[in-house]
Coordinates of C-alpha atoms in Angstrom, one line a residue:
X11 CA 0.0 0.0 0.0
X12 CA 3.0 2.3 0.6
X13 CA 3.9 2.4 -3.1
X14 CA 0.2 2.8 -4.0
X15 CA -0.1 5.7 -1.6
X16 CA 2.8 7.5 -3.2
X17 CA 1.3 7.0 -6.6
X18 CA -2.0 8.4 -5.2
X19 CA -0.3 11.4 -3.7
X20 CA 1.3 12.2 -7.1
X21 CA -2.0 11.9 -8.9
X22 CA -1.0 8.8 -10.9
X23 CA -4.1 6.9 -9.6
X24 CA -7.4 8.9 -9.8
X25 CA -9.9 6.1 -10.0
X26 CA -10.3 5.5 -6.3
X27 CA -14.0 4.7 -5.9
X28 CA -14.6 2.4 -2.9
X29 CA -10.9 2.6 -1.8
X30 CA -10.1 2.3 1.9
X31 CA -7.9 5.3 2.8
X32 CA -9.0 5.7 6.4
X33 CA -6.5 7.6 8.5
X34 CA -4.0 7.8 5.6
X35 CA -1.6 10.8 5.2
X36 CA -2.5 12.4 1.8
X37 CA -1.4 15.9 2.8
X38 CA -0.6 17.9 -0.4
X39 CA -1.8 15.1 -2.7
X40 CA -2.7 16.0 -6.3
X41 CA -6.1 14.5 -6.6
X42 CA -7.7 17.0 -9.0
X43 CA -10.6 15.3 -10.8
X44 CA -10.3 12.1 -8.8
X45 CA -13.2 9.8 -8.3
X46 CA -13.4 9.0 -4.6
X47 CA -17.1 8.1 -4.5
X48 CA -17.9 5.6 -1.7
X49 CA -14.2 5.7 -0.5
X50 CA -13.4 5.6 3.2
X51 CA -11.4 8.7 4.0
X52 CA -12.4 8.9 7.7
X53 CA -9.7 10.6 9.7
X54 CA -7.5 11.0 6.6
X55 CA -5.1 13.9 6.4
X56 CA -5.9 15.8 3.2
X57 CA -4.5 19.1 4.3
X58 CA -3.3 21.2 1.4
X59 CA -4.5 18.6 -1.1
X60 CA -5.6 19.6 -4.6
X61 CA -9.2 18.1 -4.9
X62 CA -10.5 20.5 -7.5
X63 CA -13.6 18.9 -9.3
X64 CA -13.0 15.7 -7.4
X65 CA -16.0 13.4 -6.7
X66 CA -16.0 13.1 -2.9
X67 CA -19.3 11.4 -2.1
X68 CA -17.5 9.5 0.5
X69 CA -16.9 8.9 4.2
X70 CA -14.8 11.9 5.3
X71 CA -15.7 11.8 8.9
X72 CA -13.1 13.7 11.0
X73 CA -10.9 14.3 7.9
X74 CA -8.5 17.2 7.8
X75 CA -9.2 19.3 4.7
X76 CA -7.4 22.4 6.0
X77 CA -5.9 24.5 3.2
X78 CA -7.2 22.0 0.6
X79 CA -8.3 23.2 -2.9
X80 CA -11.9 22.0 -3.0
X81 CA -13.2 24.3 -5.8
X82 CA -15.9 22.6 -7.8
X83 CA -15.7 19.4 -5.7
X84 CA -18.8 17.2 -5.4
X85 CA -19.5 16.4 -1.7
X86 CA -23.2 15.5 -2.2
X87 CA -24.5 13.2 0.5
X88 CA -20.9 12.8 1.9
X89 CA -20.3 12.1 5.6
X90 CA -18.2 15.1 6.7
X91 CA -19.1 15.0 10.4
X92 CA -16.4 16.7 12.4
X93 CA -14.3 17.5 9.3
X94 CA -11.9 20.5 9.4
X95 CA -11.9 23.1 6.6
X96 CA -9.7 25.9 7.9
X97 CA -8.3 28.0 5.0
X98 CA -9.7 25.7 2.4
X99 CA -10.8 26.9 -1.1
X100 CA -14.4 25.9 -1.3
X101 CA -16.1 28.1 -3.9
X102 CA -18.5 26.3 -6.3
X103 CA -18.4 23.1 -4.3
X104 CA -21.6 21.1 -3.7
X105 CA -22.6 19.8 -0.3
X106 CA -26.2 19.0 -1.1
X107 CA -27.5 16.5 1.4
X108 CA -24.1 16.1 3.1
X109 CA -23.7 15.4 6.8
X110 CA -21.7 18.3 8.3
X111 CA -22.6 18.0 12.0
X112 CA -19.8 19.5 14.1
X113 CA -17.8 20.4 11.0
X114 CA -15.4 23.4 11.4
X115 CA -15.9 25.9 8.6
X116 CA -15.2 29.1 10.5
X117 CA -12.8 32.0 10.2
X118 CA -13.6 33.9 7.1
X119 CA -13.9 30.7 5.0
X120 CA -15.3 31.7 1.6
X121 CA -18.4 29.6 0.9
X122 CA -19.9 32.1 -1.5
X123 CA -22.4 30.5 -3.8
X124 CA -21.9 27.0 -2.3
X125 CA -24.7 24.5 -2.5
X126 CA -25.8 23.3 0.9
X127 CA -29.4 22.3 0.0
X128 CA -30.7 19.8 2.5
X129 CA -27.4 19.5 4.3
X130 CA -27.2 18.6 7.9
X131 CA -25.1 21.4 9.6
X132 CA -26.3 20.9 13.1
X133 CA -23.8 22.3 15.6
X134 CA -21.4 23.2 12.7
X135 CA -19.0 26.1 13.4
X136 CA -19.6 28.7 10.6
X137 CA -18.5 31.7 12.7
X138 CA -17.4 34.6 10.4
X139 CA -17.9 32.3 7.3
X140 CA -18.6 34.1 4.0
X141 CA -21.9 32.5 2.8
X142 CA -22.7 35.2 0.2
X143 CA -25.5 33.9 -2.1
X144 CA -25.0 30.4 -0.7
X145 CA -28.0 28.0 -1.1
X146 CA -29.0 26.7 2.3
X147 CA -32.5 25.7 1.3
X148 CA -34.0 23.1 3.7
X149 CA -30.6 22.8 5.5
X150 CA -30.6 21.9 9.2
X151 CA -28.5 24.5 11.0
X152 CA -29.9 23.8 14.5
X153 CA -27.4 24.9 17.1
X154 CA -24.9 26.0 14.5
X155 CA -22.5 28.9 15.2
X156 CA -23.1 31.6 12.5
X157 CA -22.0 34.5 14.6
X158 CA -20.5 37.2 12.4
X159 CA -21.2 35.2 9.3
X160 CA -22.0 36.9 6.0
X161 CA -25.3 35.5 4.7
X162 CA -26.0 38.4 2.3
X163 CA -28.4 37.2 -0.4
X164 CA -28.2 33.7 0.9
X165 CA -31.2 31.4 0.3
X166 CA -32.5 30.1 3.6
X167 CA -36.0 28.9 2.4
X168 CA -37.2 26.1 4.6
X169 CA -33.9 26.0 6.6
X170 CA -34.0 25.2 10.3
X171 CA -32.0 27.6 12.5
X172 CA -33.4 26.4 15.8
X173 CA -31.1 27.6 18.6
X174 CA -28.5 28.8 16.1
X175 CA -26.2 31.7 17.0
X176 CA -26.6 34.5 14.4
X177 CA -25.1 37.2 16.6
X178 CA -23.7 40.0 14.4
X179 CA -24.5 38.0 11.2
X180 CA -25.3 39.8 8.0
X181 CA -28.6 38.6 6.5
X182 CA -29.0 41.6 4.1
X183 CA -31.6 40.6 1.4
X184 CA -31.5 36.9 2.4
X185 CA -34.4 34.8 1.2
X186 CA -36.1 33.4 4.3
X187 CA -39.4 31.8 3.3
X188 CA -40.6 29.2 5.8
X189 CA -37.4 29.4 7.7
X190 CA -37.5 28.1 11.3
X191 CA -36.0 30.6 13.8
X192 CA -37.1 29.1 17.2
X193 CA -34.6 30.2 19.8
X194 CA -32.1 31.6 17.3
X195 CA -29.9 34.4 18.6
X196 CA -30.2 37.4 16.3
X197 CA -28.5 40.1 18.5
X198 CA -26.9 42.8 16.3
X199 CA -27.8 40.8 13.1
X200 CA -28.4 42.9 10.0
X201 CA -31.8 41.9 8.7
X202 CA -32.4 44.7 6.2
X203 CA -34.3 43.6 3.2
X204 CA -35.8 40.5 4.9
X205 CA -39.3 40.1 6.4
X206 CA -37.7 40.0 9.8
X207 CA -36.6 43.6 9.5
X208 CA -40.3 44.8 9.4

């Protein structure tokens, strides 16, 4: 597996569907366009990896994606519980239906335009994240930390924000039809252009 791992790191093997890479060190690997669907990457170190346009509908529970290039990656229905995304490049990625409970996506992470439709983001750390124009329709954000997050023009139709912390968040012109706000903290939040500002 050691030789295979080196070949994977160098991008010589990109058809990795169903491969068991749990806990493997793939830091800095060149996996642009790789097919990792149904792969086991739980606890894997993918820090700084190039995963542009990769198919990552996989088990990435507790994986380290810090500093990784995830632009255009497909994470639909992936298990990303507890995964770390610090300083990752995430624009144009798709997380539709993904499990992101407890994931760390905070600290000015640019998630502009990212698709989170139907994603499970309960308890996720999105503090100060940039979610400009992101689609969070029907996402579950119960208990999530969105303090200081930029949700300008975000789509929150049918989203559940029960008990979420939106202190100081920017919700300017966000779309919020049928959004559930029970117990959400909205202190100092900018709600201009939303029905909540009336």
